[in-house]
Coordinates of C-alpha atoms in Angstrom, one line a residue:
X210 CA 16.4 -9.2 25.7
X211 CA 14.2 -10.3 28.6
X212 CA 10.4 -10.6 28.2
X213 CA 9.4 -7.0 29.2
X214 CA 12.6 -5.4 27.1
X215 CA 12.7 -4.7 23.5
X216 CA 14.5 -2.2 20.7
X217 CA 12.4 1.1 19.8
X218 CA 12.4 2.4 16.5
X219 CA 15.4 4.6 17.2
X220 CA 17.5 1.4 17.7
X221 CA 18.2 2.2 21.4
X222 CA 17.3 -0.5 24.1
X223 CA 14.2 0.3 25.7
X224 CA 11.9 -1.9 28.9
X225 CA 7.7 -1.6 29.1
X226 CA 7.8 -0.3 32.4
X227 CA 9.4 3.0 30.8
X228 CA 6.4 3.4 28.2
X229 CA 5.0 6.7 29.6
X230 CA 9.2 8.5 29.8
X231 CA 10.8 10.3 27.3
X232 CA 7.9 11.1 25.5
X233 CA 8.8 15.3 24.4
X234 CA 6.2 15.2 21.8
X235 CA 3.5 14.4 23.8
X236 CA 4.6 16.8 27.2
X237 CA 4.7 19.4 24.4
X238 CA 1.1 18.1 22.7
X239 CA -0.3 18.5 26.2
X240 CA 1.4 21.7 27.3
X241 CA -0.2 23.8 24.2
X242 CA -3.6 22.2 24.7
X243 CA -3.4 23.5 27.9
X244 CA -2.2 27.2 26.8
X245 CA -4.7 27.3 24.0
X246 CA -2.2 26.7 21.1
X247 CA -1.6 25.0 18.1
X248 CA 0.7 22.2 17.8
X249 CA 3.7 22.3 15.4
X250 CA 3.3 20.0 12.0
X251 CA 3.9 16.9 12.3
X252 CA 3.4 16.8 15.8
X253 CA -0.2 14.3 15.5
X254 CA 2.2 12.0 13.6
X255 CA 4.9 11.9 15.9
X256 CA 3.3 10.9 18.9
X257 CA 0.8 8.1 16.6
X258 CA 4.5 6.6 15.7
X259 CA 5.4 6.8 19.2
X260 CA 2.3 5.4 20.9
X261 CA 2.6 2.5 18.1
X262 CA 6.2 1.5 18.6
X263 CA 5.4 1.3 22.7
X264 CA 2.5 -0.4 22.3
X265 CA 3.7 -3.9 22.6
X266 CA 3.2 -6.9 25.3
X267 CA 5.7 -9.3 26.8
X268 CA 6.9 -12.1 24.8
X269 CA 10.2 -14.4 25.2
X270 CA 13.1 -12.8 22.9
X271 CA 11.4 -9.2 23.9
X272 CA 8.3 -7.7 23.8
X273 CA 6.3 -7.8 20.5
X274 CA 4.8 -4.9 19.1
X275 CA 1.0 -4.8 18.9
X276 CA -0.8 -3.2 15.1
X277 CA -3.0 -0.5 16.9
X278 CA -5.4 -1.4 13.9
X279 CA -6.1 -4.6 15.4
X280 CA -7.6 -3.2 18.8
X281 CA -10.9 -1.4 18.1
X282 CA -12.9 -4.0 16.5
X283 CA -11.6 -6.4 19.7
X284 CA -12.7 -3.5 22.1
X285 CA -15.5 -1.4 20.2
X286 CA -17.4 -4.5 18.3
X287 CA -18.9 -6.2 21.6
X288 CA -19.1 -2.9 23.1
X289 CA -21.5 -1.3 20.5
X290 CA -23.5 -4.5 19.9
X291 CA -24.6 -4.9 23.7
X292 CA -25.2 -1.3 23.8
X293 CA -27.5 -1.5 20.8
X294 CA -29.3 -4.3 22.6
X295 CA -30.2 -2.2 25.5
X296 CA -33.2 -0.5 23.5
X297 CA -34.7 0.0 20.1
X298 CA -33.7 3.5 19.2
X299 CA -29.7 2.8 20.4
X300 CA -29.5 -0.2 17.9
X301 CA -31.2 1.8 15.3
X302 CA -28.2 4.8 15.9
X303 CA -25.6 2.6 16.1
X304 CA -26.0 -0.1 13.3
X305 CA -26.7 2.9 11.1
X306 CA -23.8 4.5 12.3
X307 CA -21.6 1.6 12.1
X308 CA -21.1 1.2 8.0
X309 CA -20.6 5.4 8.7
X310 CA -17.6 4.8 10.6
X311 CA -16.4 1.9 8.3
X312 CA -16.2 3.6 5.3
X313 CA -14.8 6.8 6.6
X314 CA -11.9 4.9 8.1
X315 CA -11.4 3.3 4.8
X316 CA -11.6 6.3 2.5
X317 CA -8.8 7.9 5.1
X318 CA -6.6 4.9 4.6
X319 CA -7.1 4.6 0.7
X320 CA -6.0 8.2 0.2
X321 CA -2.9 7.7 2.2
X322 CA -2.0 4.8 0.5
X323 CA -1.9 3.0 3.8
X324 CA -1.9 -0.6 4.3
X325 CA -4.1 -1.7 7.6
X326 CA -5.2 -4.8 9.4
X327 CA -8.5 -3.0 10.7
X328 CA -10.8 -4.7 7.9
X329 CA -8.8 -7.8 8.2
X330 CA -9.3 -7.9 12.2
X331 CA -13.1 -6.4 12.1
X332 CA -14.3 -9.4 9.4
X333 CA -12.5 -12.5 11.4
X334 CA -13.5 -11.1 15.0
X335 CA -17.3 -10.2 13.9
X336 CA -17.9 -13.8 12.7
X337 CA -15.7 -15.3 15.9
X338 CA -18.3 -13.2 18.0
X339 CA -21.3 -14.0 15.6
X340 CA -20.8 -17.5 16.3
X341 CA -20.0 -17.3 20.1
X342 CA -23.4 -15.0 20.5
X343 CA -25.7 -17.8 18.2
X344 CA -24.2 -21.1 20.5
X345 CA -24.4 -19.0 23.8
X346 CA -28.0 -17.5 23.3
X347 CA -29.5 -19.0 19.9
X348 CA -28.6 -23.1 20.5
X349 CA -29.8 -23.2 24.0
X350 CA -32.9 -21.9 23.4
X351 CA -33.8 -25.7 22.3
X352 CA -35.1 -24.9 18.6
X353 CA -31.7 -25.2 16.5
X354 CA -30.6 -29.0 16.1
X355 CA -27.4 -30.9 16.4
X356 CA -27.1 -31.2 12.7
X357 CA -28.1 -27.4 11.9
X358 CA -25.1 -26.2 14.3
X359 CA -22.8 -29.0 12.4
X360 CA -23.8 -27.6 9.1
X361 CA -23.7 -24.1 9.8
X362 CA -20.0 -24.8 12.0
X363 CA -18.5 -26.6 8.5
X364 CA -19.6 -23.7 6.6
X365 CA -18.0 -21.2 8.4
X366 CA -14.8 -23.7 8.5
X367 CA -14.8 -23.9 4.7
X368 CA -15.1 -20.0 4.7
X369 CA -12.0 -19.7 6.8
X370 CA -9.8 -22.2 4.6
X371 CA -10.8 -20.6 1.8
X372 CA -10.2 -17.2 3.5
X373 CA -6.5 -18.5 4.1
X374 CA -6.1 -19.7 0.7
X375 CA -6.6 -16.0 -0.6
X376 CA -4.2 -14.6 1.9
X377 CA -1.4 -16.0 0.1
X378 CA 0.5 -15.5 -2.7
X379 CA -2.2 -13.3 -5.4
X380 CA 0.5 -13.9 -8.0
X381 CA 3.4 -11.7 -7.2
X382 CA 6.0 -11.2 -10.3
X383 CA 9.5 -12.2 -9.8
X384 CA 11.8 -9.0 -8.5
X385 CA 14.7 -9.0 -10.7
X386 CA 17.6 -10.2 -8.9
X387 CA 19.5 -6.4 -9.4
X388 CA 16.4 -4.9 -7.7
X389 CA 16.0 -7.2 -4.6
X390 CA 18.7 -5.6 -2.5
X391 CA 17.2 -1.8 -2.8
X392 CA 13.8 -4.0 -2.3
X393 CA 14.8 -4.9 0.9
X394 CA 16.7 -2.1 2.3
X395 CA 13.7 -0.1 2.0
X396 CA 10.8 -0.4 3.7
X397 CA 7.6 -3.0 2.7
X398 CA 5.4 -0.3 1.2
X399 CA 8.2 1.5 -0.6
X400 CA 8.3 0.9 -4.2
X401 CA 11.1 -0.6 -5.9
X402 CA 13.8 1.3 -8.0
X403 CA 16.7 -0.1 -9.9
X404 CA 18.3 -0.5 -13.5
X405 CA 16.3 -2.5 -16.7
X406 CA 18.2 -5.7 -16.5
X407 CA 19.4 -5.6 -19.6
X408 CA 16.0 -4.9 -21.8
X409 CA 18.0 -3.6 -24.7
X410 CA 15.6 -2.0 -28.0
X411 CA 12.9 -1.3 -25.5
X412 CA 11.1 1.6 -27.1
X413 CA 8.8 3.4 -24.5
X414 CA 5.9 4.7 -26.0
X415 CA 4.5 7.3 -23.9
X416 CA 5.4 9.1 -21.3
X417 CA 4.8 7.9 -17.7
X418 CA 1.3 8.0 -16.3
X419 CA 0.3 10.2 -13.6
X420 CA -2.6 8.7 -12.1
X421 CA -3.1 5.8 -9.5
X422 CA -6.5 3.8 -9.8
X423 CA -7.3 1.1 -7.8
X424 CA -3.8 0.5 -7.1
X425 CA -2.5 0.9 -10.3
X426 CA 0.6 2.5 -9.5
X427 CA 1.9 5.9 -10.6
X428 CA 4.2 6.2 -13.6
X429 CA 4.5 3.3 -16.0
X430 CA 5.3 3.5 -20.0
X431 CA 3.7 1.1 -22.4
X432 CA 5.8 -0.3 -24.5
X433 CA 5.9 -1.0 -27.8
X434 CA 7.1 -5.4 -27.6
X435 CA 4.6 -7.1 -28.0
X436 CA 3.8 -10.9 -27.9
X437 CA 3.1 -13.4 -31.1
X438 CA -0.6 -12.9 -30.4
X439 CA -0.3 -9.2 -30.6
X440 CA -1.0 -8.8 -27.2
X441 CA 0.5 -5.8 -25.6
X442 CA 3.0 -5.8 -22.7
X443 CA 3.5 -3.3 -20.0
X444 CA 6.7 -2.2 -18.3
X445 CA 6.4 -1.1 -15.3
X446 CA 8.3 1.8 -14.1
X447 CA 8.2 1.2 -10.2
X448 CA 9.5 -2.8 -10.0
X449 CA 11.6 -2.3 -13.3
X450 CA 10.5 -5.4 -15.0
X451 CA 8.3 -6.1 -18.0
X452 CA 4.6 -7.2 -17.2
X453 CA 2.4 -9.5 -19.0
X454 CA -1.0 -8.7 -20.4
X455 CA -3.6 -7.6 -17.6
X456 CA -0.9 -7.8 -14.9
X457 CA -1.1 -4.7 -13.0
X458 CA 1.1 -2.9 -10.1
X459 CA -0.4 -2.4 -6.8
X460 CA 0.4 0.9 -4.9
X461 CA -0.7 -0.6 -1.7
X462 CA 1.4 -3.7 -1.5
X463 CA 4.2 -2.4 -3.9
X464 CA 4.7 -5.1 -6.3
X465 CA 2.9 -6.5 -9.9
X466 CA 0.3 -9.0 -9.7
X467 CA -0.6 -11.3 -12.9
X468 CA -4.4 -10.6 -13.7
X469 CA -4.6 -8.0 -10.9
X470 CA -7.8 -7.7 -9.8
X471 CA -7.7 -5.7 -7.5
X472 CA -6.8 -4.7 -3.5
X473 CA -9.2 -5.8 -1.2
X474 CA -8.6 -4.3 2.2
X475 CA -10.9 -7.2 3.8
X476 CA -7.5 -9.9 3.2
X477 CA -5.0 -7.3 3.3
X478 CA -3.6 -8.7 0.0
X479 CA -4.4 -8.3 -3.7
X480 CA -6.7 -10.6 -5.7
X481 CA -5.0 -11.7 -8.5
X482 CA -4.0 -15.0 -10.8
X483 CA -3.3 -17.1 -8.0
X484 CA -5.7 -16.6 -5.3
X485 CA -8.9 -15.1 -7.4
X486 CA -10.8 -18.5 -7.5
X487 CA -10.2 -18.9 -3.4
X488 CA -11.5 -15.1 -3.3
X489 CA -14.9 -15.9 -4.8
X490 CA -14.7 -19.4 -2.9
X491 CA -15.0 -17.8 0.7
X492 CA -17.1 -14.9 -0.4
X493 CA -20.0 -17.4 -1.7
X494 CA -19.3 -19.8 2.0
X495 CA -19.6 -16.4 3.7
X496 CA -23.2 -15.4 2.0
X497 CA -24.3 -18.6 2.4
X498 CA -23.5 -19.5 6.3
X499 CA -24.3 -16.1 6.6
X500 CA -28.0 -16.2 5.3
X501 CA -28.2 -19.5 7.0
X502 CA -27.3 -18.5 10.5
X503 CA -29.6 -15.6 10.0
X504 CA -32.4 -18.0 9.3
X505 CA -31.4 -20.4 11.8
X506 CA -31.8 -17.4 15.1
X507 CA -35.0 -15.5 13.4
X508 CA -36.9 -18.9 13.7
X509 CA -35.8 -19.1 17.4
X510 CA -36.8 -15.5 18.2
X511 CA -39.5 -15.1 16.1
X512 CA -41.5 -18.4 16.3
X513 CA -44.5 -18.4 13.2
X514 CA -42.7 -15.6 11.1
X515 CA -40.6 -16.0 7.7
X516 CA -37.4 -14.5 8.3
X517 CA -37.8 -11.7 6.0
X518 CA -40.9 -10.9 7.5
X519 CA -39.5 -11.6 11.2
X520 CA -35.9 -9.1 10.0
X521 CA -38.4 -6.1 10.4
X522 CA -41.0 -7.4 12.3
X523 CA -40.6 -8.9 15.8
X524 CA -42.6 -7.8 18.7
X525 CA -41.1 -9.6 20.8
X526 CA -37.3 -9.3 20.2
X527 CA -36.7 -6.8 22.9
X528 CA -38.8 -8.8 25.6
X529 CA -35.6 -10.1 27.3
X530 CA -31.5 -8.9 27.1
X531 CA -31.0 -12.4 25.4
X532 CA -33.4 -12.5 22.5
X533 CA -32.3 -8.5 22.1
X534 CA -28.7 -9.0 21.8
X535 CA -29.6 -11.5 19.0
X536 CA -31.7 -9.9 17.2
X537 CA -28.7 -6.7 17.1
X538 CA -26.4 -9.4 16.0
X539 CA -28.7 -10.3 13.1
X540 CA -29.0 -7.0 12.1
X541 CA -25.4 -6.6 12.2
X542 CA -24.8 -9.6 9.9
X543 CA -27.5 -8.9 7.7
X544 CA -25.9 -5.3 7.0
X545 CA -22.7 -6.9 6.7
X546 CA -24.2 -10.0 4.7
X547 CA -25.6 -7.1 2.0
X548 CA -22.4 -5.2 1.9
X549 CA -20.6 -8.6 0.8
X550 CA -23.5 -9.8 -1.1
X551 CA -22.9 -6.7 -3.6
X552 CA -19.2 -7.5 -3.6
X553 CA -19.9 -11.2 -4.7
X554 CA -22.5 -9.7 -7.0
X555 CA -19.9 -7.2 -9.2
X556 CA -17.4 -10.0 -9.2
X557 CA -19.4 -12.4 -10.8
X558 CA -20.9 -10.0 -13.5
X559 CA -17.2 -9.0 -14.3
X560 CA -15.8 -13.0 -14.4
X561 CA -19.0 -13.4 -17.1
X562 CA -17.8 -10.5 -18.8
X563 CA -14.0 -11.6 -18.5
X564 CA -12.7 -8.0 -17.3
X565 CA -11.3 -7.6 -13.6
X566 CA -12.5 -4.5 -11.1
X567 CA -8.7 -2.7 -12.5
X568 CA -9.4 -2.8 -16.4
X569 CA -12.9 -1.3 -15.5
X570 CA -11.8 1.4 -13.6
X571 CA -9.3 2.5 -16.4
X572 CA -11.9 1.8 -19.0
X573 CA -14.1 4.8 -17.0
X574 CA -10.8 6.5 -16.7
X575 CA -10.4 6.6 -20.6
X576 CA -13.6 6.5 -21.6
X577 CA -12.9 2.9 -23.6
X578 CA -15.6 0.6 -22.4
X579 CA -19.2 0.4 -22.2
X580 CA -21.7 0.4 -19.3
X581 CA -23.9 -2.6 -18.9
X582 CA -27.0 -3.7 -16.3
X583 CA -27.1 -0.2 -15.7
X584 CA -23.9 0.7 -14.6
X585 CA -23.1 -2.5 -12.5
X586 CA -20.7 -4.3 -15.3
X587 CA -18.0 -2.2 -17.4
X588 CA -17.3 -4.3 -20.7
X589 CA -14.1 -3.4 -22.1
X590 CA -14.8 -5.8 -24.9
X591 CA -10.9 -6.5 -25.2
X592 CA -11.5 -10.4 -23.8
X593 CA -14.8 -10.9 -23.8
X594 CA -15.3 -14.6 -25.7
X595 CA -19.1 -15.6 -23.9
X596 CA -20.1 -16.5 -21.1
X597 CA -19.0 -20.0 -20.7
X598 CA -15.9 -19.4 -22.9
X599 CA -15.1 -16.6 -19.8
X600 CA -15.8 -18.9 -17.0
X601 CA -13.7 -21.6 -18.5
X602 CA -11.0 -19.2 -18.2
X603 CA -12.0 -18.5 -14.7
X604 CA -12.0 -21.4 -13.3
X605 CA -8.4 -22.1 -15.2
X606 CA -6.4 -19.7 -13.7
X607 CA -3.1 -20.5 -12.2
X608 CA -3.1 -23.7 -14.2
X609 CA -2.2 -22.0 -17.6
X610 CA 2.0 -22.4 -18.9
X611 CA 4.5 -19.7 -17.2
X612 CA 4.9 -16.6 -18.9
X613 CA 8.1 -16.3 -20.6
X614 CA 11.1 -14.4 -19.1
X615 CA 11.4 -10.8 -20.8
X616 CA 14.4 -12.2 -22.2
X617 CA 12.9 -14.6 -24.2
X618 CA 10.6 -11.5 -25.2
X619 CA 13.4 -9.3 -26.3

C-alpha cells in the first residue's frame, strides 16, 4: 500500500482521494431529507461506520484511520474557550453548558456499552492547552517566577507518569488457553465464550444474573467452592474462568479484573489491583497542580485579592483579550478541578472503608450495606478491618502472593 491507500472495512482496496464515492447510504440519507422523508433503520449507523472507516490521514504502510472521538475536544475546546473570553455573559453560557454537554455524551456512551477516547482526549488536551494559555499569557506578565513555573511543570509531569502508569495493565485475569482463539476471532469488546476447562464438581448456585452495574457484566453464577478462609469465589459466565474474591467482570473492556474497582472513562481502562494506587496517585498531582496553577494566574490578574475572593470577583478580568482568556481558563479548570476533586474525594472515603465503587453499587442494588457521611460512603461491612488496617491493604496491593489456579481450587 502507498501512503494515501489503505483497506476499508469490507476488505476491498480503497485510496483517500476516493473518500466522498461509493457512499449509497449517504446519496440516499440526502435524497429523503430533501423529499421530506424518513430514513430507513439503521441508516444513521451506516453512514457513522462509513464516515469513520474513511476518516483516516496518510501514513507509510497506508493510511491510518483516525478515532472520530478524538477530534472535538482538539477542535471545539480552544474554540469555546476564546469565545467565552470575548464577553461576560458568553463565558457564563458556555462554561455552564460545557459539564451539560459532557455528561450527556457520557450517559449516551455508558448505555451503549461503548468504549470511547473522547474523555481520554478532552482530559490530556485541556491540560496541554491549560499550560500553553498560563506560559503564553500568565508567565509573561512578569509576576510568576522561574521556580513557580518549575514547580508547577514537575507537577503536571508527575501527573502524566502517573497517568501512564494507570493506563496499563488494571489486573486482567488470565484467558484460559481454550478460550483465547474465540477471544481473538471476535472483536475487542465482544465477550468471551468457550468450554469450563475442565472445572469438574462445580456446583452453580443460582441462576445467572441479569443485571449489569458499573460494568459488572451480565450473567454470572456464584458458586458454591470456596477458599480455606471461607471466602467465596465467583465464576464468571462470559470469560469462563473462576474469579477470586472482589474480582469483577467489566462489560466495557470485556474481561475480569482482580479487585475491580471500577471503569473510569477518563483512562479508558479499568481501575483495578494493579493500577489502583497509580489512579489515586495522578488524581491527588492533578488537584494539586491544579489548585496551584489556579493560584499562581489569579495573583497575576487579580493583584491584592485572595484567590477565592478574586474566582468570583475581578473587575478587571475582562479589561483586555489576554487577562479574559485567562480568567475563562481558570474557570474552566476550576469546574474541572471540582468535578475531579469529588472523584478523589469518594475514592478515598471508600479505600478507609475498604469497599471499591463495584461492591457499593451492588450493595445499593441488594440492599446489603449501609449509608454513611450521608450517602457519600456505602459500607458493606464484609472487609472493613479500620482505618489504618484498610490503608495498609491499600497501599499493598499488587504486592500480595498470586492467586492459585482454579485447579488447585478444585
Amino acid at each position: 500500500l502507498c501512503c494515501c491507500e489503505y483497506v476499508d472495512r469490507r476488505g476491498e482496496r480503497n485510496h483517500l482521494a476516493a473518500c466522498c464515492c461509493d457512499c449509497e447510504d449517504l446519496d440516499e440519507g440526502c435524497e429523503r431529507w430533501l423529499t421530506c422523508r424518513s430514513l430507513p433503520p439503521g441508516a444513521l449507523e451506516r453512514i457513522a461506520d462509513t464516515v469513520a472507516d474513511r476518516l483516516r490521514v496518510p501514513w507509510f504502510a497506508g493510511a491510518v484511520k483516525v478515532n472520530v472521538s478524538l477530534v472535538p475536544p482538539l477542535v471545539l475546546l480552544p474554540v469555546f474557550l476564546h469565545v467565552a473570553a470575548l464577553h461576560f455573559l458568553l463565558g457564563l453560557v458556555i462554561l455552564m453548558s460545557l459539564p451539560v454537554v459532557v455528561l450527556w455524551y457520557y450517559y449516551l456512551t455508558h448505555r451503549r456499552k461503548e468504549r470511547t477516547l473522547f474523555f481520554l482526549s478532552l482530559g490530556l488536551f485541556s491540560l496541554g492547552y491549560m499550560y500553553y494559555v498560563f506560559l503564553q499569557e500568565v508567565v509573561p506578565r512578569g509576576h510568576v517566577g522561574y521556580s513557580q513555573v518549575v514547580a508547577l511543570t514537575s507537577g503536571l509531569m508527575v501527573m502524566l507518569v502517573a497517568l501512564s502508569r494507570a493506563k496499563k495493565d488494571p489486573g486482567y485475569l488470565p484467558i484460559p488457553a481454550n478460550n483465547k482463539k474465540s477471544s481473538h476471532q471476535g472483536l475487542p469488546n465482544k465477550n468471551v465464550r468457550g468450554s469450563s476447562n475442565g472445572l469438574h464438581g462445580i456446583t452453580m448456585s443460582g441462576a445467572a444474573s441479569g443485571r449489569a452495574v458499573n460494568g459488572e457484566a451480565k450473567g454470572y453464577s456464584r458458586m458454591s467452592a470456596e477458599e480455606p478462609e471461607g471466602v467465596k469465589k465467583d465464576w464468571c459466565a462470559k470469560c469462563q474462568l473462576v474469579r477470586p474474591a472482589r474480582a469483577g467482570h467489566c462489560r466495557l473492556c470485556g474481561r475480569c479484573v482482580k479487585r475491580l474497582d471500577h471503569h473510569c472513562v477518563w483512562i479508558n481502562s479499568c481501575v483495578g489491583e494493579q493500577n489502583h494506587q497509580a489512579f489515586i496517585l495522578a488524581l491527588s498531582f492533578f488537584m494539586l497542580t491544579s489548585v496551584y496553577g489556579i493560584t499562581l494566574t489569579l495573583h497575576t490578574i487579580c493583584r491584592g485579592r485572595t484567590p477565592l475572593v478574586a474566582l468570583f470577583y475581578c473587575p478587571g478580568a475582562y479589561s483586555d483579550y489576554s487577562s479574559a482568556l485567562s480568567f475563562t481558563c481558570v474557570w474552566y479548570c476550576a469546574i474541572v478541578t471540582a468535578g475531579m476533586g469529588y472523584i478523589l474525594l469518594i475514592q478515598l472515603l471508600n479505600i478507609s472503608y475498604n469497599v471499591t465503587e463495584r461492591e457499593a453499587r451492588l450493595a445499593l442494588r441488594d440492599n446489603t450495606g449501609r449509608r454513611l457521611l450521608g450517602g457519600l460512603v456505602i459500607d458493606t461491612g464484609q472487609y472493613n478491618r479500620g482505618f489504618l488496617c484498610n490503608w495498609g491493604h491499600f497501599l499493598s496491593l499488587g504486592s500480595s502472593p498470586p492467586q492459585r489456579s482454579a485447579e488447585d481450587i478444585v
